[in-house]
XYZ file of C-alpha atoms in Angstrom:
673
model
C 190.145 -39.566 7.691
C 193.329 -41.619 8.245
C 194.621 -39.100 10.766
C 191.274 -39.075 12.581
C 191.590 -42.788 13.349
C 192.985 -43.165 16.899
C 196.458 -44.577 17.452
C 196.130 -48.055 19.019
C 196.746 -48.136 22.785
C 199.929 -49.425 24.396
C 200.028 -53.220 24.294
C 198.033 -53.421 21.064
C 199.993 -55.380 18.453
C 199.049 -52.838 15.803
C 201.457 -50.335 17.407
C 204.421 -52.485 16.392
C 207.567 -50.395 16.778
C 205.691 -47.119 17.333
C 206.897 -46.815 20.956
C 210.531 -47.288 19.958
C 211.046 -44.546 17.420
C 214.841 -44.540 17.759
C 214.934 -48.220 16.791
C 212.441 -47.644 13.980
C 214.575 -44.811 12.633
C 217.742 -46.902 12.901
C 216.147 -49.857 11.106
C 214.748 -47.540 8.443
C 218.134 -45.905 7.912
C 219.849 -49.308 7.668
C 217.363 -50.631 5.114
C 217.532 -47.492 3.010
C 221.305 -47.404 3.163
C 221.498 -50.989 1.890
C 219.065 -50.238 -0.915
C 221.159 -47.234 -1.920
C 224.494 -49.079 -2.058
C 226.541 -49.318 -5.267
C 225.999 -45.722 -6.304
C 222.214 -45.576 -6.300
C 222.343 -41.836 -5.579
C 224.131 -41.233 -8.863
C 221.327 -42.792 -10.925
C 218.669 -40.618 -12.465
C 216.213 -41.244 -15.296
C 216.670 -39.712 -18.717
C 214.681 -36.432 -18.490
C 213.586 -36.780 -22.120
C 211.617 -39.914 -21.189
C 209.682 -38.223 -18.392
C 206.424 -36.256 -18.616
C 206.311 -32.533 -17.845
C 206.407 -31.951 -14.101
C 202.973 -31.078 -12.758
C 202.820 -28.144 -10.342
C 202.478 -28.697 -6.621
C 198.834 -29.136 -5.677
C 197.835 -30.351 -9.158
C 194.427 -31.957 -9.392
C 193.900 -35.599 -10.321
C 192.732 -34.549 -13.797
C 195.902 -32.501 -14.276
C 198.102 -35.378 -13.138
C 196.357 -37.758 -15.531
C 195.932 -35.370 -18.453
C 198.007 -37.578 -20.794
C 195.977 -40.721 -19.992
C 192.854 -40.966 -22.200
C 189.516 -41.274 -20.472
C 187.374 -44.359 -21.073
C 190.217 -46.514 -22.454
C 193.449 -45.268 -20.886
C 195.242 -47.155 -18.138
C 196.880 -45.174 -15.349
C 199.938 -46.946 -13.878
C 200.203 -46.404 -10.121
C 202.666 -47.389 -7.411
C 202.639 -46.474 -3.739
C 205.215 -45.870 -1.062
C 206.559 -43.190 1.228
C 209.943 -41.530 1.480
C 211.099 -44.538 3.501
C 210.822 -46.689 0.358
C 212.124 -44.286 -2.284
C 214.733 -46.706 -3.597
C 212.215 -49.449 -4.383
C 209.923 -46.890 -5.987
C 212.722 -45.621 -8.222
C 213.516 -49.162 -9.337
C 209.837 -49.424 -10.311
C 210.216 -46.124 -12.181
C 213.322 -47.397 -13.987
C 211.432 -50.365 -15.443
C 208.334 -48.407 -16.379
C 210.499 -45.865 -18.210
C 212.326 -48.717 -19.984
C 208.935 -49.782 -21.398
C 208.618 -46.245 -22.834
C 205.667 -45.546 -20.558
C 207.189 -42.479 -18.954
C 206.123 -39.685 -21.262
C 202.418 -40.498 -21.342
C 201.574 -42.712 -18.414
C 203.998 -42.282 -15.548
C 202.983 -40.114 -12.600
C 205.231 -40.178 -9.512
C 204.166 -39.071 -6.998
C 200.422 -39.027 -7.515
C 199.713 -37.446 -4.161
C 201.474 -36.281 -1.040
C 199.558 -37.164 2.111
C 201.158 -34.740 4.555
C 201.199 -36.118 8.071
C 199.367 -39.375 7.423
C 202.569 -41.416 7.093
C 206.014 -40.791 8.604
C 209.126 -40.422 6.417
C 210.584 -43.761 7.588
C 210.324 -47.421 6.623
C 207.214 -48.376 8.658
C 206.465 -51.962 7.570
C 206.904 -53.068 11.187
C 204.203 -50.719 12.502
C 200.910 -52.332 11.416
C 198.522 -49.430 12.028
C 200.635 -47.196 9.767
C 200.655 -49.911 7.125
C 196.870 -50.046 7.454
C 196.769 -46.289 6.854
C 198.789 -46.714 3.693
C 196.414 -49.439 2.497
C 193.498 -47.078 3.095
C 195.182 -44.243 1.186
C 196.085 -46.570 -1.672
C 192.523 -47.819 -2.104
C 191.106 -44.291 -1.912
C 193.570 -43.025 -4.551
C 192.623 -45.885 -6.877
C 188.988 -44.934 -6.347
C 189.726 -41.318 -7.338
C 191.421 -42.417 -10.567
C 188.543 -44.762 -11.412
C 186.073 -41.924 -10.865
C 187.908 -40.013 -13.604
C 186.860 -42.747 -16.073
C 190.334 -44.269 -16.441
C 191.339 -47.861 -15.767
C 194.055 -48.515 -13.168
C 197.077 -50.803 -13.126
C 198.442 -50.640 -9.596
C 201.534 -52.441 -8.383
C 203.662 -52.463 -5.268
C 207.012 -50.724 -5.309
C 208.787 -54.114 -5.151
C 207.506 -55.018 -8.619
C 209.736 -54.877 -11.680
C 207.957 -54.488 -15.025
C 209.742 -56.532 -17.710
C 207.097 -56.371 -20.463
C 204.160 -54.130 -21.359
C 200.865 -55.842 -20.392
C 198.449 -53.152 -21.587
C 197.128 -55.124 -24.591
C 196.155 -58.164 -22.524
C 194.692 -55.982 -19.757
C 192.621 -54.055 -22.295
C 191.399 -57.405 -23.655
C 190.342 -58.474 -20.159
C 188.407 -55.236 -19.709
C 186.759 -55.673 -23.120
C 185.744 -59.221 -22.141
C 183.992 -57.871 -19.037
C 186.555 -58.150 -16.224
C 186.025 -55.688 -13.365
C 189.111 -56.615 -11.331
C 192.098 -58.680 -12.469
C 194.389 -59.407 -9.497
C 197.626 -61.345 -9.461
C 197.700 -64.480 -7.327
C 200.107 -66.420 -5.122
C 199.621 -69.540 -7.253
C 203.010 -71.205 -7.864
C 201.956 -73.900 -10.345
C 201.679 -72.207 -13.742
C 200.393 -75.343 -15.507
C 197.544 -75.764 -13.022
C 196.819 -72.035 -13.151
C 196.517 -72.102 -16.959
C 194.139 -75.091 -16.883
C 190.576 -73.797 -16.588
C 188.940 -77.210 -16.747
C 186.180 -77.219 -14.085
C 187.348 -79.180 -11.029
C 186.842 -79.214 -7.289
C 190.435 -78.643 -6.220
C 193.645 -77.019 -7.373
C 197.147 -76.840 -5.860
C 197.768 -74.782 -2.730
C 196.982 -71.069 -3.299
C 195.577 -71.781 -6.791
C 191.886 -72.165 -5.884
C 190.497 -69.526 -8.277
C 189.642 -71.801 -11.230
C 186.055 -72.776 -12.112
C 184.658 -75.414 -9.786
C 187.212 -74.887 -7.024
C 185.714 -74.959 -3.545
C 188.572 -73.300 -1.596
C 192.103 -71.970 -1.814
C 192.129 -68.740 -3.840
C 194.871 -66.355 -2.674
C 194.932 -63.044 -4.526
C 197.950 -60.782 -4.221
C 197.502 -57.015 -4.259
C 201.052 -56.554 -5.553
C 199.626 -56.267 -9.073
C 195.960 -55.460 -9.757
C 194.136 -54.194 -12.833
C 190.805 -52.442 -12.152
C 188.433 -51.384 -14.919
C 186.616 -48.103 -14.406
C 183.027 -48.868 -13.347
C 180.572 -48.134 -10.562
C 181.149 -51.594 -9.086
C 184.940 -51.167 -8.829
C 184.532 -47.679 -7.339
C 182.227 -49.108 -4.664
C 184.626 -51.987 -4.052
C 187.552 -49.624 -3.481
C 185.496 -47.606 -1.003
C 184.776 -50.784 1.008
C 188.367 -51.938 0.694
C 189.698 -48.627 2.003
C 187.353 -48.358 5.000
C 187.728 -51.990 6.076
C 191.527 -51.686 5.938
C 191.575 -48.546 8.057
C 189.335 -50.218 10.654
C 191.416 -53.401 10.962
C 191.680 -54.538 14.575
C 194.374 -57.178 14.090
C 198.103 -56.545 13.673
C 198.661 -59.589 11.443
C 196.247 -58.572 8.687
C 196.587 -55.822 6.099
C 194.985 -54.416 2.956
C 195.724 -57.647 1.078
C 193.905 -59.690 3.697
C 190.915 -57.356 3.441
C 191.034 -57.553 -0.375
C 190.814 -61.357 -0.231
C 188.031 -61.402 2.341
C 185.933 -58.953 0.341
C 186.274 -61.060 -2.802
C 186.051 -64.618 -1.456
C 184.162 -64.613 1.864
C 180.633 -64.363 0.436
C 179.401 -66.668 -2.306
C 182.672 -66.999 -4.215
C 182.847 -70.779 -3.793
C 182.306 -72.940 -5.674
C 183.987 -70.731 -8.263
C 181.668 -70.010 -11.209
C 182.947 -69.294 -14.700
C 181.914 -65.940 -16.189
C 183.363 -66.658 -19.648
C 183.387 -69.654 -21.951
C 187.143 -70.156 -21.553
C 187.011 -69.976 -17.743
C 189.463 -67.078 -17.528
C 186.781 -64.858 -15.997
C 184.935 -65.871 -12.844
C 182.094 -64.365 -10.861
C 182.897 -62.318 -7.771
C 180.596 -60.712 -5.191
C 178.334 -57.710 -5.795
C 178.305 -58.079 -9.573
C 182.102 -58.005 -9.918
C 183.740 -60.140 -12.582
C 187.256 -61.292 -11.737
C 190.016 -62.125 -14.181
C 192.856 -63.687 -12.134
C 196.106 -62.756 -13.864
C 198.122 -65.697 -15.257
C 200.901 -66.862 -12.937
C 203.190 -67.374 -15.930
C 202.863 -63.719 -16.973
C 202.368 -61.851 -13.704
C 205.022 -63.669 -11.771
C 205.731 -64.289 -8.138
C 209.272 -64.241 -6.883
C 209.266 -68.030 -6.609
C 208.335 -68.394 -10.270
C 211.408 -66.390 -11.274
C 213.973 -67.063 -8.539
C 213.381 -70.799 -8.210
C 211.399 -72.174 -11.135
C 213.016 -70.117 -13.919
C 216.601 -69.910 -12.583
C 216.340 -66.154 -12.059
C 215.201 -65.370 -15.619
C 212.109 -63.241 -16.254
C 211.133 -65.410 -19.232
C 207.522 -64.750 -20.215
C 206.858 -62.577 -17.145
C 205.405 -59.132 -17.720
C 205.899 -58.337 -14.037
C 208.090 -59.805 -11.321
C 206.896 -59.271 -7.757
C 209.593 -59.873 -5.129
C 207.460 -62.242 -3.065
C 208.634 -65.498 -1.461
C 211.845 -63.737 -0.453
C 213.436 -63.709 3.004
C 215.515 -60.951 4.650
C 213.194 -58.044 3.851
C 214.095 -55.339 1.381
C 217.792 -56.292 1.474
C 216.820 -59.755 0.258
C 214.537 -58.317 -2.418
C 217.260 -56.021 -3.701
C 219.716 -58.905 -3.996
C 217.176 -61.114 -5.808
C 216.517 -58.288 -8.266
C 220.276 -57.886 -8.739
C 220.618 -61.618 -9.443
C 217.804 -61.461 -11.994
C 219.225 -58.319 -13.648
C 216.140 -56.393 -12.507
C 217.686 -53.871 -10.101
C 217.924 -51.166 -12.692
C 218.599 -47.942 -10.806
C 222.400 -48.140 -11.006
C 224.848 -45.596 -12.422
C 226.869 -46.319 -15.570
C 230.105 -46.607 -13.579
C 228.717 -49.703 -11.806
C 229.088 -51.514 -15.130
C 232.302 -49.929 -16.403
C 234.717 -49.353 -13.503
C 236.724 -51.757 -11.360
C 238.649 -55.015 -11.454
C 236.827 -58.279 -10.790
C 237.292 -61.858 -9.602
C 234.817 -64.654 -10.337
C 234.785 -68.380 -9.624
C 232.968 -71.543 -10.643
C 230.851 -72.902 -7.775
C 231.069 -76.489 -6.519
C 229.331 -78.965 -8.790
C 226.124 -80.364 -7.294
C 225.484 -84.106 -7.146
C 222.559 -85.622 -9.040
C 219.212 -85.786 -7.250
C 219.593 -88.713 -4.816
C 215.840 -89.458 -4.871
C 214.070 -87.991 -7.924
C 210.363 -88.429 -8.583
C 209.488 -91.481 -10.618
C 208.561 -91.020 -14.271
C 205.166 -89.322 -14.521
C 204.995 -88.363 -10.829
C 204.314 -84.802 -9.736
C 203.026 -83.584 -13.104
C 199.833 -81.588 -13.634
C 197.342 -83.211 -15.978
C 194.465 -81.041 -17.269
C 191.305 -81.726 -15.314
C 193.062 -84.311 -13.166
C 193.570 -84.521 -9.412
C 196.151 -82.411 -7.614
C 199.448 -84.327 -7.875
C 200.999 -85.509 -4.635
C 204.484 -84.563 -3.404
C 207.156 -86.924 -4.667
C 210.881 -87.525 -4.402
C 213.364 -86.741 -1.679
C 212.397 -89.372 0.886
C 215.008 -91.689 2.371
C 213.450 -95.136 2.153
C 215.527 -96.343 5.103
C 214.723 -93.624 7.668
C 212.598 -95.997 9.794
C 210.528 -93.179 11.277
C 207.113 -94.233 10.048
C 204.669 -91.906 8.329
C 205.234 -88.187 8.757
C 202.547 -86.280 10.627
C 201.142 -83.122 8.984
C 202.878 -79.883 9.873
C 206.322 -79.149 11.208
C 208.910 -81.565 12.559
C 212.264 -80.939 14.306
C 215.140 -80.282 11.941
C 217.011 -83.471 12.788
C 213.938 -85.544 11.964
C 213.613 -83.652 8.675
C 217.269 -84.399 7.951
C 216.744 -88.128 8.537
C 213.609 -88.251 6.419
C 214.906 -86.329 3.397
C 217.924 -87.514 1.456
C 217.559 -84.403 -0.715
C 217.872 -82.210 2.360
C 221.035 -83.988 3.515
C 222.562 -83.671 0.046
C 221.642 -79.977 0.053
C 223.328 -79.372 3.420
C 226.482 -81.066 2.147
C 226.383 -78.864 -0.946
C 225.887 -75.777 1.275
C 229.009 -76.749 3.241
C 231.061 -76.910 0.048
C 229.547 -73.708 -1.353
C 230.276 -71.794 1.838
C 233.882 -73.011 1.757
C 234.315 -71.914 -1.870
C 232.611 -68.568 -1.241
C 234.730 -67.869 1.851
C 237.963 -68.608 0.002
C 236.930 -66.555 -3.034
C 236.051 -63.630 -0.764
C 239.468 -63.881 0.877
C 241.207 -63.967 -2.509
C 239.260 -60.901 -3.654
C 240.215 -59.211 -0.382
C 243.923 -59.944 -0.884
C 243.821 -58.847 -4.539
C 241.627 -55.772 -3.957
C 239.135 -56.954 -6.554
C 235.330 -56.926 -6.625
C 233.966 -60.457 -6.255
C 231.349 -61.593 -8.785
C 229.334 -64.337 -7.128
C 228.377 -67.396 -9.176
C 224.888 -68.766 -9.719
C 224.780 -71.443 -7.040
C 222.811 -74.701 -7.165
C 220.525 -76.290 -4.594
C 218.849 -79.638 -3.980
C 216.149 -78.357 -1.622
C 213.938 -75.280 -1.510
C 213.586 -72.953 1.505
C 210.245 -72.169 3.110
C 208.750 -70.905 6.345
C 205.643 -72.886 5.316
C 207.197 -75.886 6.957
C 205.283 -78.889 5.608
C 207.499 -79.637 2.606
C 209.798 -82.343 3.914
C 210.876 -84.803 2.543
C 210.186 -83.625 -1.025
C 211.955 -80.248 -0.540
C 209.475 -78.599 -2.943
C 207.838 -75.364 -1.751
C 204.162 -75.896 -0.827
C 202.033 -75.244 -3.908
C 204.924 -75.363 -6.399
C 204.895 -78.125 -9.043
C 205.639 -81.356 -7.109
C 207.701 -82.654 -10.025
C 210.188 -79.783 -9.769
C 213.570 -81.264 -10.598
C 216.819 -80.979 -8.635
C 219.554 -79.827 -8.654
C 218.545 -76.430 -9.954
C 219.950 -72.905 -9.951
C 219.196 -70.970 -6.761
C 219.992 -67.658 -5.102
C 223.090 -66.973 -3.001
C 220.460 -66.590 -0.284
C 220.363 -70.429 -0.207
C 223.995 -70.515 0.956
C 224.067 -67.886 3.718
C 222.171 -64.917 5.196
C 222.244 -62.589 2.207
C 221.625 -59.360 4.118
C 224.807 -59.999 6.125
C 226.843 -60.683 3.004
C 225.863 -57.237 1.775
C 227.390 -55.782 4.949
C 230.795 -56.501 3.358
C 230.210 -53.360 1.307
C 230.487 -51.185 4.412
C 231.604 -53.225 7.438
C 232.447 -50.273 9.677
C 228.835 -49.065 9.478
C 227.100 -52.396 10.031
C 229.420 -53.640 12.771
C 230.161 -50.367 14.521
C 230.076 -52.049 17.934
C 231.907 -55.229 16.908
C 234.955 -56.224 18.999
C 237.472 -55.768 16.195
C 240.729 -57.597 16.911
C 242.752 -55.142 14.836
C 243.403 -51.452 15.283
C 240.665 -50.518 12.855
C 237.622 -52.153 11.204
C 238.200 -54.085 8.011
C 237.885 -52.115 4.755
C 234.930 -52.823 2.463
C 234.779 -55.605 -0.095
C 232.614 -54.961 -3.148
C 230.319 -57.588 -4.635
C 228.372 -58.235 -7.817
C 225.606 -60.746 -8.445
C 226.156 -63.460 -11.061
C 224.026 -61.647 -13.657
C 226.587 -58.828 -13.815
C 228.790 -60.657 -16.333
C 225.846 -61.290 -18.686
C 224.279 -57.844 -18.311
C 224.326 -55.937 -21.621
C 225.303 -52.799 -19.692
C 228.558 -54.374 -18.456
C 231.553 -53.098 -20.430
C 233.018 -55.541 -22.929
C 236.464 -54.549 -21.633
C 235.550 -56.455 -18.453
C 234.137 -59.613 -20.021
C 235.957 -60.089 -23.340
C 239.385 -61.288 -22.194
C 239.284 -62.834 -18.717
C 242.439 -64.264 -17.184
C 241.589 -67.860 -16.323
C 243.145 -69.581 -13.322
C 243.184 -73.305 -12.696
C 243.316 -74.429 -9.054
C 245.503 -77.514 -8.699
C 245.195 -80.240 -6.097
C 242.332 -82.010 -4.364
C 240.001 -80.304 -1.882
C 240.457 -81.326 1.780
C 239.225 -84.842 2.573
C 235.583 -84.985 3.630
C 235.827 -86.435 7.100
C 235.299 -85.264 10.661
C 239.039 -84.819 11.218
C 239.113 -82.047 8.604
C 235.537 -80.856 9.167
C 234.867 -81.057 12.930
C 231.363 -80.206 14.086
C 233.021 -78.020 16.736
C 233.822 -75.516 13.946
C 230.252 -74.286 14.039
C 228.638 -70.828 14.028
C 225.098 -72.007 14.761
C 223.275 -70.309 17.671
C 224.236 -71.551 21.122
C 221.212 -73.853 21.388
C 221.892 -75.579 18.048
C 224.735 -77.523 16.480
C 225.974 -78.016 12.930
C 225.176 -81.036 10.787
C 227.996 -83.533 10.393
C 229.606 -84.002 7.002
C 228.177 -86.874 5.010
C 229.840 -90.245 5.367
C 230.441 -92.540 2.414
C 227.637 -94.827 3.589
C 224.955 -92.109 3.489
C 222.369 -92.380 0.714
C 222.930 -88.678 -0.025
C 226.695 -89.082 -0.494
C 227.933 -88.850 -4.076
C 231.528 -90.076 -4.298
C 232.072 -88.714 -7.797
C 231.165 -85.153 -6.786
C 232.975 -85.323 -3.445
C 236.252 -86.229 -5.148
C 236.227 -83.373 -7.648
C 236.883 -79.676 -7.556
C 234.648 -77.533 -9.752
C 237.188 -77.516 -12.581
C 238.450 -81.104 -12.323
C 237.935 -83.335 -15.322
C 237.895 -80.394 -17.726
C 240.759 -79.274 -19.976
C 242.621 -76.154 -18.961
C 241.722 -73.033 -20.933
C 244.475 -71.716 -23.252
C 246.678 -69.280 -21.346
C 245.330 -70.348 -17.960
C 247.520 -69.837 -14.900
C 247.871 -72.493 -12.190
C 247.338 -71.752 -8.497
C 248.113 -74.286 -5.786
C 245.061 -75.224 -3.752
C 245.577 -73.871 -0.257
C 247.821 -71.051 -1.468
C 248.959 -68.335 0.948
C 248.544 -64.603 0.465
C 252.137 -64.299 -0.762
C 251.643 -67.002 -3.377
C 248.407 -65.377 -4.519
C 249.998 -61.944 -4.849
C 253.061 -63.325 -6.623
C 250.907 -65.058 -9.269
C 247.713 -63.001 -9.547
C 248.958 -59.520 -8.748
C 251.872 -59.634 -11.186
C 251.677 -56.648 -13.567
C 250.402 -58.681 -16.528
C 247.562 -60.160 -14.446
C 246.831 -57.019 -12.479
C 245.812 -55.287 -15.699
C 243.217 -57.958 -16.500
C 239.771 -56.574 -15.718
C 238.431 -60.044 -14.865
C 240.229 -62.991 -13.259
C 238.145 -66.155 -13.149
C 238.909 -69.265 -11.075
C 237.808 -72.683 -12.295
C 237.299 -73.629 -8.630
C 237.567 -71.969 -5.220
C 236.871 -74.750 -2.720
C 239.959 -74.766 -0.490
C 241.787 -72.498 -2.929
C 243.092 -70.230 -0.149
C 244.896 -71.391 2.972
C 245.471 -68.094 4.729
C 248.110 -65.471 5.404
C 251.813 -65.897 6.063
C 252.182 -62.124 6.409
C 250.035 -59.004 6.994
C 248.379 -59.684 10.341
C 246.107 -56.644 10.019
C 244.574 -57.882 6.788
C 244.265 -61.471 8.016
C 242.626 -60.534 11.312
C 240.394 -58.031 9.560
C 239.092 -60.699 7.211
C 238.608 -63.111 10.120
C 236.315 -60.481 11.662
C 234.333 -60.166 8.441
C 234.011 -63.935 8.169
C 232.798 -64.266 11.740
C 230.314 -61.384 11.709
C 228.932 -61.464 8.186
C 229.589 -64.815 6.486
C 229.113 -67.673 8.942
C 225.986 -68.768 10.781
C 223.633 -69.089 7.809
C 221.085 -71.882 7.817
C 218.606 -73.966 5.874
C 215.032 -73.025 6.839
C 212.679 -74.546 7.929
C 211.051 -77.794 8.990
C 209.363 -76.182 12.005
C 208.464 -72.681 13.155
C 208.856 -73.541 16.830
C 211.697 -71.431 18.248
C 214.875 -72.451 16.425
C 214.289 -76.195 16.107
C 213.446 -76.143 12.384
C 216.802 -74.849 11.098
C 219.892 -76.766 9.999
C 223.439 -75.402 9.864
C 226.380 -76.591 7.764
C 229.792 -77.006 9.377
C 232.005 -73.909 9.054
C 234.947 -73.989 6.630
C 238.406 -74.812 8.083
C 240.061 -71.800 9.681
C 242.370 -69.695 7.567
C 245.898 -69.193 8.790
C 246.519 -65.891 10.612
C 250.172 -64.871 11.109
C 251.626 -63.494 14.303
C 250.719 -59.935 15.241
C 253.167 -57.468 13.746
C 253.976 -59.600 10.706
């Protein structure tokens, strides 16, 4: 049926990249290559934890023979060979929950010819086909009398939810979808009320705003869910718009007819009435977690989450992979990833306190109360009048939000520290372990969140500073190009005879991961960086040192008179004011490559598996020898490190982005040195 549907004509947005197959293949290969970095190909699951392999052409009953009828839950995930890496990460986590032997079935079906063997997210009509096939497969499993737990391949399962899902089914739930609600306190409150925070409008009494996410759905086996899946499949296949997908259809089917005002279907309000006799049990945001819940609200920790869906993440699958790495949830890695190598880590710049926090009691959810208003972040002296709804130019956002200005200043310092740490790792031939950076402002392409800096729909009282992804400092997909620069910059105008060699990276969670060898973490060599960072003024940080696009400029460094300026933080390096660790070495701030090698590549230090700097901001000044290495790193810095931005106060062209000033240039010796 999917193949019988005509391919959209030329000019139809649903074709996406279909007419440019070479580009589609190249993009697919790039994405898959990034997902497979760090030895992914060497990972394989423990065969003893897997079920017997079903023969080719096995029936649905044969595939599900280990899942009991009437009460069993079949776990499903979907993807094609262009998303194998994400699917195998899903497999890793399901196996870790000891679900492999009885419940796991990968693949469930092979739809020959319906989908190409490439990453086709940018070709909407093919994505519509996949949505159709997914819904029809769920229908087939339901017809066998088994319940279904279906999740996208970019979901990591941290805990087993089967007991709570079985309880929902026993209470009468037909469909229990996850949601995009970002306020867990509001989500847990089932007090009848007319309104809830943005994307949380599924509680009793709500008159608008429910946003269900098909990334995780539980469906109980019943005639009504079978009929729903049939409608869901056919409507998705017949979509006439490029910007919608199976999730959009899912939401329209559930909420377009008679859903509002939301009516409770249980005494505790956890179940609500849906259309056509369906009973919905929206899954708790605290347990079935969005990316924002984990990355931003829980400092990268899974916490109470049973599942973590890599939503609210920029930079596509490369960004999702890095977020999973930071959270310790990218599991499909070989043992040698955690046992081999020599490493360098550093403490990131200390953030200032929140320059404009919410007042006591502001921004907090109160059961049954009104939706709290945004609070904090606004510069009382901006003189711009009231902000209009929607987007504003970035410079206006910068004037309005003292939090945003403080965040840009912190980004400038973080980028400087990261650049210098990368250079030190490059000189020492060590793998760099990135720190867990801080931020004072969220990122969002839903632009109406200035001046508070809190993502739309998240708890308005969210406090700053807080731990954030490396993605908040620079374009994370480009940073990952350091692992194989010759591949990702094949056409770059290298200024040396050959492209720069690779530089390996680890996310901050690596040092706390139980799989990491104790020989790496038990006895680090600590290094204290001596001397003050460069003065914060326009003589040392000229706006002309700027890698923003040609139509934009970089934000000036903060002056002492700015409300966002924190003199105490500006005067300190990350390790200042703290006693030196016993046995710590001392490195001059602004050291050259020769000084670094003399101190940190001496035999006694070279044998240390981990060298950790108490600070890296201005720690490296450049090369006094080895032109090839210096120029090679300058290429890497230019192509892969600089040019990142804060996003976004507007979606109009490029006017909603702000760029920190680039770090001071590193010294490059004369050619031939």
